[in-house]
Amino acid sequence: MLFADGHLRNRALYTADIALHHARKPNPDLDAAGDAAHRTLTYLPEIRSERFLRSLRDIAGTLQPHHRTRAAADYLDAYRALVPAA
């Protein structure tokens, strides 16, 4: 099973991909992107790989142009509080 408990990093990266997919659509679904993006942050205590942190930065960069929407703003605030500046 690919996403069993022993594969947290894979699950975290997959969830980040989902957030990016929703945010990068021609007509972004910011609520779905924000929901998936917030789920990625729950993996931070266990997952600190550079690839995962890069995914979180990619999500933040993709949502930044939408910072006036609640879903994007909420993620950006949580991201800034939890992820050290690069």
Short mmCIF file of C-alpha atoms in Angstrom, two decimals:
data_model
loop_
_atom_site.label_atom_id
_atom_site.label_comp_id
_atom_site.label_asym_id
_atom_site.label_seq_id
_atom_site.Cartn_x
_atom_site.Cartn_y
_atom_site.Cartn_z
CA MET A 1 0.00 0.00 0.00
CA LEU A 2 1.68 3.17 -1.23
CA PHE A 3 0.27 5.58 1.34
CA ALA A 4 0.27 3.46 4.48
CA ASP A 5 1.47 4.93 7.76
CA GLY A 6 5.06 4.11 6.86
CA HIS A 7 4.89 6.38 3.80
CA LEU A 8 4.12 9.76 5.32
CA ARG A 9 6.52 11.60 3.01
CA ASN A 10 4.78 10.19 -0.08
CA ARG A 11 1.38 11.15 1.30
CA ALA A 12 2.62 14.64 2.14
CA LEU A 13 4.06 15.16 -1.35
CA TYR A 14 0.93 13.80 -3.00
CA THR A 15 -1.24 16.16 -0.93
CA ALA A 16 0.99 19.07 -1.94
CA ASP A 17 0.55 18.07 -5.59
CA ILE A 18 -3.22 18.11 -5.13
CA ALA A 19 -3.05 21.64 -3.69
CA LEU A 20 -0.92 22.81 -6.60
CA HIS A 21 -3.21 21.16 -9.14
CA HIS A 22 -6.24 23.02 -7.78
CA ALA A 23 -4.36 26.32 -7.53
CA ARG A 24 -2.86 26.17 -11.05
CA LYS A 25 -6.03 25.33 -12.96
CA PRO A 26 -7.05 27.95 -15.54
CA ASN A 27 -9.95 28.69 -13.20
CA PRO A 28 -8.33 27.96 -9.79
CA ASP A 29 -10.38 26.22 -7.13
CA LEU A 30 -8.91 28.15 -4.22
CA ASP A 31 -11.08 26.50 -1.58
CA ALA A 32 -9.89 23.03 -2.62
CA ALA A 33 -6.32 24.30 -2.97
CA GLY A 34 -6.43 25.87 0.49
CA ASP A 35 -7.90 22.74 2.04
CA ALA A 36 -5.21 20.50 0.56
CA ALA A 37 -2.52 23.07 1.37
CA HIS A 38 -3.55 23.12 5.03
CA ARG A 39 -3.42 19.32 5.12
CA THR A 40 0.20 19.49 3.93
CA LEU A 41 1.12 21.57 6.95
CA THR A 42 -0.03 18.81 9.29
CA TYR A 43 2.89 16.70 8.05
CA LEU A 44 5.52 19.23 9.16
CA PRO A 45 6.32 17.73 12.54
CA GLU A 46 7.37 14.45 10.89
CA ILE A 47 8.42 15.48 7.37
CA ARG A 48 11.18 18.07 6.94
CA SER A 49 12.76 16.97 3.67
CA GLU A 50 13.98 19.65 1.29
CA ARG A 51 11.66 18.32 -1.41
CA PHE A 52 8.64 18.66 0.87
CA LEU A 53 9.66 22.15 2.03
CA ARG A 54 10.11 23.13 -1.62
CA SER A 55 6.56 21.90 -2.30
CA LEU A 56 5.25 24.06 0.53
CA ARG A 57 7.09 27.07 -0.92
CA ASP A 58 5.63 26.28 -4.36
CA ILE A 59 2.13 26.25 -2.88
CA ALA A 60 2.76 29.58 -1.15
CA GLY A 61 4.10 31.11 -4.35
CA THR A 62 1.16 29.85 -6.35
CA LEU A 63 -1.38 31.12 -3.83
CA GLN A 64 0.32 34.48 -3.24
CA PRO A 65 -1.41 36.22 -6.20
CA HIS A 66 -4.71 35.21 -4.59
CA HIS A 67 -3.77 36.51 -1.12
CA ARG A 68 -6.99 38.54 -0.90
CA THR A 69 -9.13 35.40 -0.83
CA ARG A 70 -9.70 33.77 2.55
CA ALA A 71 -8.47 30.31 1.50
CA ALA A 72 -5.16 31.65 0.17
CA ALA A 73 -4.67 34.15 3.00
CA ASP A 74 -5.31 31.51 5.67
CA TYR A 75 -2.76 29.14 4.14
CA LEU A 76 -0.18 31.90 3.67
CA ASP A 77 -0.52 32.97 7.30
CA ALA A 78 -0.17 29.39 8.57
CA TYR A 79 2.73 28.72 6.20
CA ARG A 80 4.64 31.80 7.39
CA ALA A 81 4.10 30.81 11.01
CA LEU A 82 5.29 27.22 10.56
CA VAL A 83 7.93 27.23 7.82
CA PRO A 84 11.23 29.01 8.35
CA ALA A 85 12.13 31.58 5.70
CA ALA A 86 14.40 30.21 3.03
#
